[in-house]
Amino acid sequence: MKAIRLRNGMTQSRLAEKLDYTSERQLQRIESGETSCSVDKLMELAQILGVSTDYLLFGY
């Protein structure tokens, strides 16, 4: 996810803001694999980053 975010020229702060997270820490935890996100957030992430949910989950 981090590579896709960077490829889109987006900071963690900006993506966290678009996802309505109160801080970028939640996004940091998701990117590091420390925690997961809800299906709703996964679909929102895919839409924002311009990729499929399968790509976010499985890399294809």
PDB file of N, CA and C in Angstrom:
ATOM      1  N   MET A   1       0.814  -1.180   0.000  1.00  0.00           N
ATOM      2  CA  MET A   1       0.000   0.000   0.000  1.00  0.00           C
ATOM      3  C   MET A   1       0.868   1.258   0.000  1.00  0.00           C
ATOM      4  N   LYS A   2       1.947   1.235   0.743  1.00  0.00           N
ATOM      5  CA  LYS A   2       2.818   2.405   0.807  1.00  0.00           C
ATOM      6  C   LYS A   2       3.367   2.749  -0.574  1.00  0.00           C
ATOM      7  N   ALA A   3       3.793   1.741  -1.329  1.00  0.00           N
ATOM      8  CA  ALA A   3       4.343   1.976  -2.667  1.00  0.00           C
ATOM      9  C   ALA A   3       3.297   2.607  -3.584  1.00  0.00           C
ATOM     10  N   ILE A   4       2.070   2.142  -3.486  1.00  0.00           N
ATOM     11  CA  ILE A   4       0.989   2.697  -4.317  1.00  0.00           C
ATOM     12  C   ILE A   4       0.717   4.141  -3.919  1.00  0.00           C
ATOM     13  N   ARG A   5       0.699   4.393  -2.602  1.00  0.00           N
ATOM     14  CA  ARG A   5       0.477   5.756  -2.105  1.00  0.00           C
ATOM     15  C   ARG A   5       1.565   6.691  -2.616  1.00  0.00           C
ATOM     16  N   LEU A   6       2.815   6.236  -2.518  1.00  0.00           N
ATOM     17  CA  LEU A   6       3.932   7.066  -2.983  1.00  0.00           C
ATOM     18  C   LEU A   6       3.887   7.267  -4.494  1.00  0.00           C
ATOM     19  N   ARG A   7       3.520   6.222  -5.225  1.00  0.00           N
ATOM     20  CA  ARG A   7       3.403   6.324  -6.683  1.00  0.00           C
ATOM     21  C   ARG A   7       2.358   7.369  -7.074  1.00  0.00           C
ATOM     22  N   ASN A   8       1.345   7.521  -6.231  1.00  0.00           N
ATOM     23  CA  ASN A   8       0.303   8.521  -6.466  1.00  0.00           C
ATOM     24  C   ASN A   8       0.682   9.884  -5.908  1.00  0.00           C
ATOM     25  N   GLY A   9       1.909  10.001  -5.374  1.00  0.00           N
ATOM     26  CA  GLY A   9       2.383  11.280  -4.862  1.00  0.00           C
ATOM     27  C   GLY A   9       1.626  11.767  -3.641  1.00  0.00           C
ATOM     28  N   MET A  10       1.197  10.840  -2.795  1.00  0.00           N
ATOM     29  CA  MET A  10       0.376  11.199  -1.660  1.00  0.00           C
ATOM     30  C   MET A  10       1.122  10.911  -0.354  1.00  0.00           C
ATOM     31  N   THR A  11       1.055  11.845   0.561  1.00  0.00           N
ATOM     32  CA  THR A  11       1.662  11.648   1.870  1.00  0.00           C
ATOM     33  C   THR A  11       0.718  10.829   2.758  1.00  0.00           C
ATOM     34  N   GLN A  12       1.271  10.257   3.828  1.00  0.00           N
ATOM     35  CA  GLN A  12       0.422   9.545   4.786  1.00  0.00           C
ATOM     36  C   GLN A  12      -0.614  10.494   5.376  1.00  0.00           C
ATOM     37  N   SER A  13      -0.189  11.681   5.654  1.00  0.00           N
ATOM     38  CA  SER A  13      -1.087  12.670   6.240  1.00  0.00           C
ATOM     39  C   SER A  13      -2.277  12.957   5.324  1.00  0.00           C
ATOM     40  N   ARG A  14      -1.996  13.142   4.048  1.00  0.00           N
ATOM     41  CA  ARG A  14      -3.067  13.455   3.086  1.00  0.00           C
ATOM     42  C   ARG A  14      -4.015  12.271   2.914  1.00  0.00           C
ATOM     43  N   LEU A  15      -3.466  11.063   2.819  1.00  0.00           N
ATOM     44  CA  LEU A  15      -4.321   9.889   2.655  1.00  0.00           C
ATOM     45  C   LEU A  15      -5.155   9.655   3.913  1.00  0.00           C
ATOM     46  N   ALA A  16      -4.565   9.836   5.079  1.00  0.00           N
ATOM     47  CA  ALA A  16      -5.312   9.698   6.330  1.00  0.00           C
ATOM     48  C   ALA A  16      -6.468  10.693   6.369  1.00  0.00           C
ATOM     49  N   GLU A  17      -6.203  11.891   5.899  1.00  0.00           N
ATOM     50  CA  GLU A  17      -7.247  12.929   5.849  1.00  0.00           C
ATOM     51  C   GLU A  17      -8.379  12.502   4.920  1.00  0.00           C
ATOM     52  N   LYS A  18      -8.042  11.968   3.752  1.00  0.00           N
ATOM     53  CA  LYS A  18      -9.054  11.526   2.791  1.00  0.00           C
ATOM     54  C   LYS A  18      -9.887  10.367   3.335  1.00  0.00           C
ATOM     55  N   LEU A  19      -9.280   9.560   4.214  1.00  0.00           N
ATOM     56  CA  LEU A  19      -9.976   8.427   4.810  1.00  0.00           C
ATOM     57  C   LEU A  19     -10.709   8.799   6.097  1.00  0.00           C
ATOM     58  N   ASP A  20     -10.668  10.072   6.453  1.00  0.00           N
ATOM     59  CA  ASP A  20     -11.307  10.586   7.669  1.00  0.00           C
ATOM     60  C   ASP A  20     -10.731   9.992   8.947  1.00  0.00           C
ATOM     61  N   TYR A  21      -9.444   9.645   8.935  1.00  0.00           N
ATOM     62  CA  TYR A  21      -8.769   9.226  10.159  1.00  0.00           C
ATOM     63  C   TYR A  21      -8.373  10.483  10.913  1.00  0.00           C
ATOM     64  N   THR A  22      -8.436  10.432  12.234  1.00  0.00           N
ATOM     65  CA  THR A  22      -8.108  11.617  13.030  1.00  0.00           C
ATOM     66  C   THR A  22      -6.608  11.875  13.074  1.00  0.00           C
ATOM     67  N   SER A  23      -5.805  10.823  12.837  1.00  0.00           N
ATOM     68  CA  SER A  23      -4.360  11.008  12.772  1.00  0.00           C
ATOM     69  C   SER A  23      -3.792  10.037  11.751  1.00  0.00           C
ATOM     70  N   GLU A  24      -2.572  10.291  11.339  1.00  0.00           N
ATOM     71  CA  GLU A  24      -1.953   9.400  10.354  1.00  0.00           C
ATOM     72  C   GLU A  24      -1.421   8.129  10.999  1.00  0.00           C
ATOM     73  N   ARG A  25      -1.427   8.042  12.321  1.00  0.00           N
ATOM     74  CA  ARG A  25      -0.922   6.851  13.019  1.00  0.00           C
ATOM     75  C   ARG A  25      -1.696   5.598  12.604  1.00  0.00           C
ATOM     76  N   GLN A  26      -3.003   5.707  12.452  1.00  0.00           N
ATOM     77  CA  GLN A  26      -3.797   4.552  12.033  1.00  0.00           C
ATOM     78  C   GLN A  26      -3.342   4.065  10.663  1.00  0.00           C
ATOM     79  N   LEU A  27      -3.090   4.975   9.767  1.00  0.00           N
ATOM     80  CA  LEU A  27      -2.617   4.614   8.434  1.00  0.00           C
ATOM     81  C   LEU A  27      -1.218   3.996   8.512  1.00  0.00           C
ATOM     82  N   GLN A  28      -0.361   4.518   9.364  1.00  0.00           N
ATOM     83  CA  GLN A  28       0.975   3.943   9.554  1.00  0.00           C
ATOM     84  C   GLN A  28       0.864   2.493  10.017  1.00  0.00           C
ATOM     85  N   ARG A  29      -0.041   2.223  10.927  1.00  0.00           N
ATOM     86  CA  ARG A  29      -0.229   0.861  11.442  1.00  0.00           C
ATOM     87  C   ARG A  29      -0.743  -0.076  10.351  1.00  0.00           C
ATOM     88  N   ILE A  30      -1.600   0.413   9.482  1.00  0.00           N
ATOM     89  CA  ILE A  30      -2.113  -0.400   8.377  1.00  0.00           C
ATOM     90  C   ILE A  30      -1.001  -0.684   7.377  1.00  0.00           C
ATOM     91  N   GLU A  31      -0.245   0.338   7.012  1.00  0.00           N
ATOM     92  CA  GLU A  31       0.843   0.163   6.050  1.00  0.00           C
ATOM     93  C   GLU A  31       1.920  -0.795   6.559  1.00  0.00           C
ATOM     94  N   SER A  32       2.166  -0.797   7.839  1.00  0.00           N
ATOM     95  CA  SER A  32       3.206  -1.665   8.398  1.00  0.00           C
ATOM     96  C   SER A  32       2.712  -3.086   8.636  1.00  0.00           C
ATOM     97  N   GLY A  33       1.415  -3.312   8.481  1.00  0.00           N
ATOM     98  CA  GLY A  33       0.858  -4.637   8.706  1.00  0.00           C
ATOM     99  C   GLY A  33       0.535  -4.911  10.167  1.00  0.00           C
ATOM    100  N   GLU A  34       0.654  -3.894  10.981  1.00  0.00           N
ATOM    101  CA  GLU A  34       0.390  -4.018  12.408  1.00  0.00           C
ATOM    102  C   GLU A  34      -1.098  -4.236  12.696  1.00  0.00           C
ATOM    103  N   THR A  35      -1.935  -3.680  11.848  1.00  0.00           N
ATOM    104  CA  THR A  35      -3.385  -3.812  11.991  1.00  0.00           C
ATOM    105  C   THR A  35      -4.011  -3.840  10.601  1.00  0.00           C
ATOM    106  N   SER A  36      -5.282  -4.153  10.547  1.00  0.00           N
ATOM    107  CA  SER A  36      -5.987  -4.146   9.265  1.00  0.00           C
ATOM    108  C   SER A  36      -7.064  -3.071   9.307  1.00  0.00           C
ATOM    109  N   CYS A  37      -7.731  -2.903   8.196  1.00  0.00           N
ATOM    110  CA  CYS A  37      -8.810  -1.917   8.146  1.00  0.00           C
ATOM    111  C   CYS A  37     -10.111  -2.625   7.792  1.00  0.00           C
ATOM    112  N   SER A  38     -11.193  -1.931   7.966  1.00  0.00           N
ATOM    113  CA  SER A  38     -12.498  -2.499   7.649  1.00  0.00           C
ATOM    114  C   SER A  38     -12.641  -2.656   6.140  1.00  0.00           C
ATOM    115  N   VAL A  39     -13.595  -3.452   5.735  1.00  0.00           N
ATOM    116  CA  VAL A  39     -13.872  -3.651   4.309  1.00  0.00           C
ATOM    117  C   VAL A  39     -14.259  -2.324   3.669  1.00  0.00           C
ATOM    118  N   ASP A  40     -15.031  -1.522   4.382  1.00  0.00           N
ATOM    119  CA  ASP A  40     -15.431  -0.215   3.858  1.00  0.00           C
ATOM    120  C   ASP A  40     -14.214   0.667   3.590  1.00  0.00           C
ATOM    121  N   LYS A  41     -13.270   0.691   4.540  1.00  0.00           N
ATOM    122  CA  LYS A  41     -12.057   1.500   4.351  1.00  0.00           C
ATOM    123  C   LYS A  41     -11.190   0.925   3.238  1.00  0.00           C
ATOM    124  N   LEU A  42     -11.156  -0.402   3.128  1.00  0.00           N
ATOM    125  CA  LEU A  42     -10.397  -1.042   2.058  1.00  0.00           C
ATOM    126  C   LEU A  42     -10.940  -0.612   0.689  1.00  0.00           C
ATOM    127  N   MET A  43     -12.254  -0.605   0.555  1.00  0.00           N
ATOM    128  CA  MET A  43     -12.866  -0.186  -0.717  1.00  0.00           C
ATOM    129  C   MET A  43     -12.590   1.294  -0.973  1.00  0.00           C
ATOM    130  N   GLU A  44     -12.648   2.101   0.060  1.00  0.00           N
ATOM    131  CA  GLU A  44     -12.361   3.530  -0.070  1.00  0.00           C
ATOM    132  C   GLU A  44     -10.897   3.754  -0.464  1.00  0.00           C
ATOM    133  N   LEU A  45      -9.995   3.012   0.171  1.00  0.00           N
ATOM    134  CA  LEU A  45      -8.568   3.091  -0.158  1.00  0.00           C
ATOM    135  C   LEU A  45      -8.330   2.753  -1.626  1.00  0.00           C
ATOM    136  N   ALA A  46      -8.934   1.668  -2.083  1.00  0.00           N
ATOM    137  CA  ALA A  46      -8.768   1.243  -3.475  1.00  0.00           C
ATOM    138  C   ALA A  46      -9.239   2.335  -4.429  1.00  0.00           C
ATOM    139  N   GLN A  47     -10.358   2.936  -4.120  1.00  0.00           N
ATOM    140  CA  GLN A  47     -10.891   3.994  -4.979  1.00  0.00           C
ATOM    141  C   GLN A  47      -9.961   5.217  -4.992  1.00  0.00           C
ATOM    142  N   ILE A  48      -9.500   5.633  -3.836  1.00  0.00           N
ATOM    143  CA  ILE A  48      -8.622   6.794  -3.738  1.00  0.00           C
ATOM    144  C   ILE A  48      -7.310   6.554  -4.480  1.00  0.00           C
ATOM    145  N   LEU A  49      -6.750   5.341  -4.324  1.00  0.00           N
ATOM    146  CA  LEU A  49      -5.454   5.026  -4.923  1.00  0.00           C
ATOM    147  C   LEU A  49      -5.554   4.554  -6.374  1.00  0.00           C
ATOM    148  N   GLY A  50      -6.768   4.324  -6.852  1.00  0.00           N
ATOM    149  CA  GLY A  50      -6.962   3.936  -8.248  1.00  0.00           C
ATOM    150  C   GLY A  50      -6.540   2.506  -8.557  1.00  0.00           C
ATOM    151  N   VAL A  51      -6.730   1.609  -7.579  1.00  0.00           N
ATOM    152  CA  VAL A  51      -6.412   0.193  -7.773  1.00  0.00           C
ATOM    153  C   VAL A  51      -7.593  -0.638  -7.276  1.00  0.00           C
ATOM    154  N   SER A  52      -7.547  -1.933  -7.547  1.00  0.00           N
ATOM    155  CA  SER A  52      -8.607  -2.821  -7.076  1.00  0.00           C
ATOM    156  C   SER A  52      -8.340  -3.247  -5.636  1.00  0.00           C
ATOM    157  N   THR A  53      -9.379  -3.711  -4.980  1.00  0.00           N
ATOM    158  CA  THR A  53      -9.196  -4.244  -3.635  1.00  0.00           C
ATOM    159  C   THR A  53      -8.318  -5.496  -3.685  1.00  0.00           C
ATOM    160  N   ASP A  54      -8.441  -6.292  -4.736  1.00  0.00           N
ATOM    161  CA  ASP A  54      -7.575  -7.466  -4.900  1.00  0.00           C
ATOM    162  C   ASP A  54      -6.106  -7.062  -4.954  1.00  0.00           C
ATOM    163  N   TYR A  55      -5.837  -5.962  -5.606  1.00  0.00           N
ATOM    164  CA  TYR A  55      -4.457  -5.486  -5.687  1.00  0.00           C
ATOM    165  C   TYR A  55      -3.938  -5.117  -4.310  1.00  0.00           C
ATOM    166  N   LEU A  56      -4.766  -4.441  -3.520  1.00  0.00           N
ATOM    167  CA  LEU A  56      -4.350  -4.069  -2.168  1.00  0.00           C
ATOM    168  C   LEU A  56      -4.154  -5.306  -1.294  1.00  0.00           C
ATOM    169  N   LEU A  57      -5.023  -6.290  -1.452  1.00  0.00           N
ATOM    170  CA  LEU A  57      -4.951  -7.482  -0.609  1.00  0.00           C
ATOM    171  C   LEU A  57      -3.887  -8.478  -1.051  1.00  0.00           C
ATOM    172  N   PHE A  58      -3.778  -8.678  -2.375  1.00  0.00           N
ATOM    173  CA  PHE A  58      -2.944  -9.768  -2.891  1.00  0.00           C
ATOM    174  C   PHE A  58      -1.809  -9.330  -3.815  1.00  0.00           C
ATOM    175  N   GLY A  59      -1.807  -8.071  -4.202  1.00  0.00           N
ATOM    176  CA  GLY A  59      -0.743  -7.566  -5.066  1.00  0.00           C
ATOM    177  C   GLY A  59      -0.958  -7.802  -6.542  1.00  0.00           C
ATOM    178  N   TYR A  60      -2.184  -8.154  -6.936  1.00  0.00           N
ATOM    179  CA  TYR A  60      -2.500  -8.325  -8.384  1.00  0.00           C
ATOM    180  C   TYR A  60      -3.908  -7.879  -8.682  1.00  0.00           C
TER     181      TYR A  60
END
